[in-house]
CSV table of C-alpha atoms in Angstrom, one decimal:
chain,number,residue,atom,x,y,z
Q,686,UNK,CA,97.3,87.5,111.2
Q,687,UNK,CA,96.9,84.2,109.3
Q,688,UNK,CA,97.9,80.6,109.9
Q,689,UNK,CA,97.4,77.6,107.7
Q,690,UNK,CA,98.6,73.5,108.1
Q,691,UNK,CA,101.4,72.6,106.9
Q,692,UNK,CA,102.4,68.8,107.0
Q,693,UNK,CA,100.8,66.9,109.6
Q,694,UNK,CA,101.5,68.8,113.1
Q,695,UNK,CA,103.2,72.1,112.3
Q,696,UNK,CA,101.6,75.4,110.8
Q,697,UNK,CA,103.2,78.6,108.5
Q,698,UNK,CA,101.9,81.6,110.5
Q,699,UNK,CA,101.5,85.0,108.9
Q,700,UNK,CA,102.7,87.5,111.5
Q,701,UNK,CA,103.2,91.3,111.6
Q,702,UNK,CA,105.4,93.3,113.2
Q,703,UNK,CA,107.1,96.5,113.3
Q,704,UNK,CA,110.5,96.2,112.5
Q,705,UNK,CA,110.3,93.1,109.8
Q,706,UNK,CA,106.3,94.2,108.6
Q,707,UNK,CA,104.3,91.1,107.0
Q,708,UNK,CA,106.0,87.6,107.2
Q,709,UNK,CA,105.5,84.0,107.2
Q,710,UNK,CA,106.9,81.8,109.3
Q,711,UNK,CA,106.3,78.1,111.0
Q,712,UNK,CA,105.3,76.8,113.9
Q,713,UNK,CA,106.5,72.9,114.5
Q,714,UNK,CA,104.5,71.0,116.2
Q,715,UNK,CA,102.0,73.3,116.5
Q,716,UNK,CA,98.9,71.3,115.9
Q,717,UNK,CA,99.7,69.0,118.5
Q,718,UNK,CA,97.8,68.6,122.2
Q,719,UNK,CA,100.7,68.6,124.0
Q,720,UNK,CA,102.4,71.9,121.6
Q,721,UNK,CA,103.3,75.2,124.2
Q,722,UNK,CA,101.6,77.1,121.1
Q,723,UNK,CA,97.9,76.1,121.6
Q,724,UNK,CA,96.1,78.8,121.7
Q,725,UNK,CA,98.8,81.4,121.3
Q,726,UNK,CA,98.5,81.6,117.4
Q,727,UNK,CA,94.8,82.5,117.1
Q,728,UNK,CA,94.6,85.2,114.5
Q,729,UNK,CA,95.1,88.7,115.6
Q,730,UNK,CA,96.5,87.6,119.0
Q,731,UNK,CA,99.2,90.1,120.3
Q,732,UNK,CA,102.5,88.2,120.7
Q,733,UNK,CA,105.8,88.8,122.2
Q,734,UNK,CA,107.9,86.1,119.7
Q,735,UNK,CA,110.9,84.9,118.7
Q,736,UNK,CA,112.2,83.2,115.7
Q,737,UNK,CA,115.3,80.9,114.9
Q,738,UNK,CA,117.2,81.7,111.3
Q,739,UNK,CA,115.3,78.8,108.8
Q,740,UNK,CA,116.4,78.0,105.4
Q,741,UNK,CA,112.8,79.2,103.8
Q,742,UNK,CA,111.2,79.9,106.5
Q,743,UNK,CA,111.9,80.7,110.1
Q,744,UNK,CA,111.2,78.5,112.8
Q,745,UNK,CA,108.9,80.1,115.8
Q,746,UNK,CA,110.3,78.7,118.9
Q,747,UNK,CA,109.1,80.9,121.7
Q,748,UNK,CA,105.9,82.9,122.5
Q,749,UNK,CA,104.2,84.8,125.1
Q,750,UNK,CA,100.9,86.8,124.8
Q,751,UNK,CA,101.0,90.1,125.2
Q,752,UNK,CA,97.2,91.1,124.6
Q,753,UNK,CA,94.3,88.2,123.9
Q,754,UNK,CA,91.3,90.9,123.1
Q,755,UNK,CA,89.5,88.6,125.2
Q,756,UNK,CA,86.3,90.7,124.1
Q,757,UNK,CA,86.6,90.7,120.9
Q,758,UNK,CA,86.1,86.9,120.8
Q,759,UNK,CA,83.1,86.8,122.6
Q,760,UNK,CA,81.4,89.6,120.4
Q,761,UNK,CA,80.5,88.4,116.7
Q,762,UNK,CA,80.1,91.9,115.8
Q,763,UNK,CA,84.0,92.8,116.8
Q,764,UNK,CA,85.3,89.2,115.7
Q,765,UNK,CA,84.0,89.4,112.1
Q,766,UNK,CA,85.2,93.5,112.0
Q,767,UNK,CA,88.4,91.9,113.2
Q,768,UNK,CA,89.0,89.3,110.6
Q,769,UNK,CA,88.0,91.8,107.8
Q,770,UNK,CA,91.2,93.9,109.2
Q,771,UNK,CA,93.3,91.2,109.6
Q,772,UNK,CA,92.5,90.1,105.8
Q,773,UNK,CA,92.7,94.0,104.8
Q,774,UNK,CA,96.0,94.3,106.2
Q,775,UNK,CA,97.7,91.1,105.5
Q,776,UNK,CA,96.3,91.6,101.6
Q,777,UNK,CA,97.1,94.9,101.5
Q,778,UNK,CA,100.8,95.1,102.7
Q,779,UNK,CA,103.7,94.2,101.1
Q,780,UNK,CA,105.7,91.5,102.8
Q,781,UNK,CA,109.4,92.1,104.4
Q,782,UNK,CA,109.0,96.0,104.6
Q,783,UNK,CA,109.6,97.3,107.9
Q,784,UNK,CA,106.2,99.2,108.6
Q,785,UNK,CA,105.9,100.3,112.1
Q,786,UNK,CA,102.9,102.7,111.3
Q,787,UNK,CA,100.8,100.2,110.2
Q,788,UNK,CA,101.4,97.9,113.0
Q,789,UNK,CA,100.2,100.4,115.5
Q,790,UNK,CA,97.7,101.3,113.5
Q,791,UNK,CA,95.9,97.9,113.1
Q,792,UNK,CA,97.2,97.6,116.8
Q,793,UNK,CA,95.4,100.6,118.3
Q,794,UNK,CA,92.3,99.3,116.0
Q,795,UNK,CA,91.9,96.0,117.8
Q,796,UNK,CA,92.9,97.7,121.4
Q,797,UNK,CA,90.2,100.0,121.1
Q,798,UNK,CA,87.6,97.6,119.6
Q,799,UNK,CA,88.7,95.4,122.5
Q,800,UNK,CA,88.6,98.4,125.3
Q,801,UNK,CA,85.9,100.6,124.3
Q,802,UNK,CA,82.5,101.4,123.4
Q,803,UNK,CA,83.2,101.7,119.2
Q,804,UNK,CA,81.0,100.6,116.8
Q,805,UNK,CA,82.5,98.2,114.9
Q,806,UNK,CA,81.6,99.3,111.5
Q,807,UNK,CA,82.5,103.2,111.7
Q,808,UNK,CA,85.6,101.6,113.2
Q,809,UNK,CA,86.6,99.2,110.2
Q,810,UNK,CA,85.9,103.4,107.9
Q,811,UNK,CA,88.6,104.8,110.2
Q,812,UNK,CA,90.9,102.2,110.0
Q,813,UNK,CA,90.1,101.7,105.6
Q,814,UNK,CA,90.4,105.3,105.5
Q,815,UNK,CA,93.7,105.7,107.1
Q,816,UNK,CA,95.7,102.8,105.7
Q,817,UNK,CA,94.6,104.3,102.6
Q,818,UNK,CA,96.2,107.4,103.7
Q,819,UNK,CA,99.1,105.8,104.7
Q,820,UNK,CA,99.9,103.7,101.9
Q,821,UNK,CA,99.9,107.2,99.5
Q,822,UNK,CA,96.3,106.2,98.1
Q,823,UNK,CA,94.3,109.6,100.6
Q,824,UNK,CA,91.2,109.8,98.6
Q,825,UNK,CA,90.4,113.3,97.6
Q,826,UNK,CA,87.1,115.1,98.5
Q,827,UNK,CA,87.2,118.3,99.0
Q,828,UNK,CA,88.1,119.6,95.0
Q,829,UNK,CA,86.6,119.0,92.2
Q,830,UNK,CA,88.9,116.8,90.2
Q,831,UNK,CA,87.8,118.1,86.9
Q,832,UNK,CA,87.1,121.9,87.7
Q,833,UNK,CA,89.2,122.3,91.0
Q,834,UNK,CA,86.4,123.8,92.7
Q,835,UNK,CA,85.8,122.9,96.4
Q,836,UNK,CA,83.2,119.7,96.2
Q,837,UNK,CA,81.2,118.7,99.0
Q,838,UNK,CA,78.9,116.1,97.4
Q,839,UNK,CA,78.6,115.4,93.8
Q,840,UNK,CA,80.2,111.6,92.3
Q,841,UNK,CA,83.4,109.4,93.5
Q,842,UNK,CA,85.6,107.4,91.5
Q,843,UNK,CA,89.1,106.9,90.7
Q,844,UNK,CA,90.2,108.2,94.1
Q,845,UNK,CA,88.7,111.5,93.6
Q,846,UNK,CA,85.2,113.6,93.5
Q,847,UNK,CA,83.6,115.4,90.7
Q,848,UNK,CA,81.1,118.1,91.7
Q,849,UNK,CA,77.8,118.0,90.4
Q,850,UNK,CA,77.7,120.8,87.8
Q,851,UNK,CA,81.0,118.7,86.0
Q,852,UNK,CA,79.3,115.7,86.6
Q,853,UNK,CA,80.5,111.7,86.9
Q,854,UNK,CA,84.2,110.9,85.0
Q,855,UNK,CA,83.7,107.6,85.1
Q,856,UNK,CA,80.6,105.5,83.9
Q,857,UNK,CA,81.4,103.8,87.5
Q,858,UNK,CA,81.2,106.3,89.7
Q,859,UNK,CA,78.9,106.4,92.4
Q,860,UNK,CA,76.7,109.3,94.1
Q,861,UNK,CA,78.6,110.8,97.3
Q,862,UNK,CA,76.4,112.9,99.5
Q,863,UNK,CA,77.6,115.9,101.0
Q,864,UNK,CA,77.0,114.0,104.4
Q,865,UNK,CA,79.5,111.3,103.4
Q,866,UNK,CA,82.0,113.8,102.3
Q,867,UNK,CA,82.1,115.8,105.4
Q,868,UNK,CA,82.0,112.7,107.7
Q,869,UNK,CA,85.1,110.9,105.5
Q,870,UNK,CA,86.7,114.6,105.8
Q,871,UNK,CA,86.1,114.5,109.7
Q,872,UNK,CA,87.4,110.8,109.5
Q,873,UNK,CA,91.0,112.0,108.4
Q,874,UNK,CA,91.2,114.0,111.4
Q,875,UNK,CA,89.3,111.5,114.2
Q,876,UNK,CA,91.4,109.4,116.4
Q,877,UNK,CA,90.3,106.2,117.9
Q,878,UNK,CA,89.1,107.7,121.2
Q,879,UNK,CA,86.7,110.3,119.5
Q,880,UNK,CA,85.2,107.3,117.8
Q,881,UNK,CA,83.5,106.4,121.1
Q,882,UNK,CA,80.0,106.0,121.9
Q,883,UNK,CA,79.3,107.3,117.6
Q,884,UNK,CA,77.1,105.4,115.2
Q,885,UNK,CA,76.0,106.8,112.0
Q,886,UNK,CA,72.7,106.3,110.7
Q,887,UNK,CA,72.8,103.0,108.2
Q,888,UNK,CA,72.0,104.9,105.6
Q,889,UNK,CA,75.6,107.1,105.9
Q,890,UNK,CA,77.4,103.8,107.2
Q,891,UNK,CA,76.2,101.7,104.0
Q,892,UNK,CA,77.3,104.9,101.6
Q,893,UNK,CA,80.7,104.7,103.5
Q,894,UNK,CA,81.4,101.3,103.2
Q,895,UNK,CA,80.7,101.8,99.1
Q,896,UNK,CA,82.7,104.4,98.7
Q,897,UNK,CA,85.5,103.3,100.7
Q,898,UNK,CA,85.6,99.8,99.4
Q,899,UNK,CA,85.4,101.2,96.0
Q,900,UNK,CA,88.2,103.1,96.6
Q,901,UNK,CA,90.6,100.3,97.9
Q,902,UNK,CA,89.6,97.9,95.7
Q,903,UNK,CA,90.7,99.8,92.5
Q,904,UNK,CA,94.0,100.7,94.4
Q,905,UNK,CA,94.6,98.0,96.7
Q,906,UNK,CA,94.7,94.1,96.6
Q,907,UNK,CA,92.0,94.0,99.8
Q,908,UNK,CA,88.9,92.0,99.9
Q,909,UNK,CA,85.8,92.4,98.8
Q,910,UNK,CA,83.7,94.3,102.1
Q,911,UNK,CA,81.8,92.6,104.3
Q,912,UNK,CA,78.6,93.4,105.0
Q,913,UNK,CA,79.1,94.1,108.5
């Protein structure tokens, strides 16, 4: 997910998996020409690792690739969507807590940008929209949060939507259109596949990114949203 220098040759990695989650560990001698590494521990590479026991951290001392997503490199459009996910993630998770959900789901993200015909943006909402989900933070839109009516469009904030005859809660709230409502609805229900060969107008994409990153940012530690 992450890597960084440490000393003069060797590197702490940031890795995920599913039975230990998010962890850091180092890789001696990593930076060297001659190192077995090179080229193995490029962010969001798909490994098939193992560690010795360390005294802070543990030592990386053998790795085969599993999956390169030779595709996303060569596509600035996937690379950047990538290392928004890989920040996302890596910020968003807790670190030592076995998480297998959310290593398939990050997984199955970078497979299918890697594979198929996705739109990198409407991909990066799916995959926002169900860690959110995941992590207990589901964003409500279909009720009214102050009358409990159903809401299709109306104002967002605080995880939740106000219709418009109760009007905005929060002097922060932002307009949600009732297109962005039913296409973040339909979002809960989409798998990767049926993502395929879609792109929303900009107009919808751009309300989606601004809802969505409003949402995680008040209940998540994740970056700021690129402007992809």
């Amino acid at each position: 997910m992450k890597r960084r220098p440490l000393a003069e040759q060797d590197e702490i990695v940031t890795c995920l998996s599913p039975e230990k989650g998010k962890f850091d560990a180092v890789a001696k001698g990593s930076r060297k020409s001659s190192s077995r590494l090179i080229g193995l521990l490029e962010p969001s590479t798909h490994l098939h690792a193992q560690f010795a026991r360390g005294k802070s951290l543990d030592p990386l001392t053998q790795a085969k690739p599993l999956t390169a997503f030779s595709h996303i490199r060569t596509d600035l459009d996937r690379l950047t969507t990538a290392a928004y996910l890989l920040q996302l993630f890596n910020n968003a998770l807790p670190d030592h807590q076995e998480d297998p959900s959310a290593f398939f789901l990050l997984l199955k993200a970078l497979k299918s940008m890697d594979t198929e015909t996705i739109h990198p943006p409407l991909l990066k909402t799916h995959v926002e929209l169900h860690l959110a989900i995941h992590l207990g933070y589901a964003p409500n839109l279909r009720t009214c949060a102050a009358c409990h009516a159903p809401a299709r469009h109306g104002w967002f904030s605080e995880g939740h939507i106000t219709c418009p005859q109760c009007g905005p809660q929060n002097p922060n709230a932002k307009r949600i259109s009732r297109q962005a409502t039913a296409s973040l609805n339909h979002l809960t229900k989409t798998h990767f596949h049926q993502l395929q060969d879609r792109k929303p107008p900009q107009d919808l994409q751009d309300e989606l990114d601004l809802i969505l990153n409003l949402h995680l940012r008040r209940h998540l530690n994740v970056p700021k949203a690129l402007n992809l």
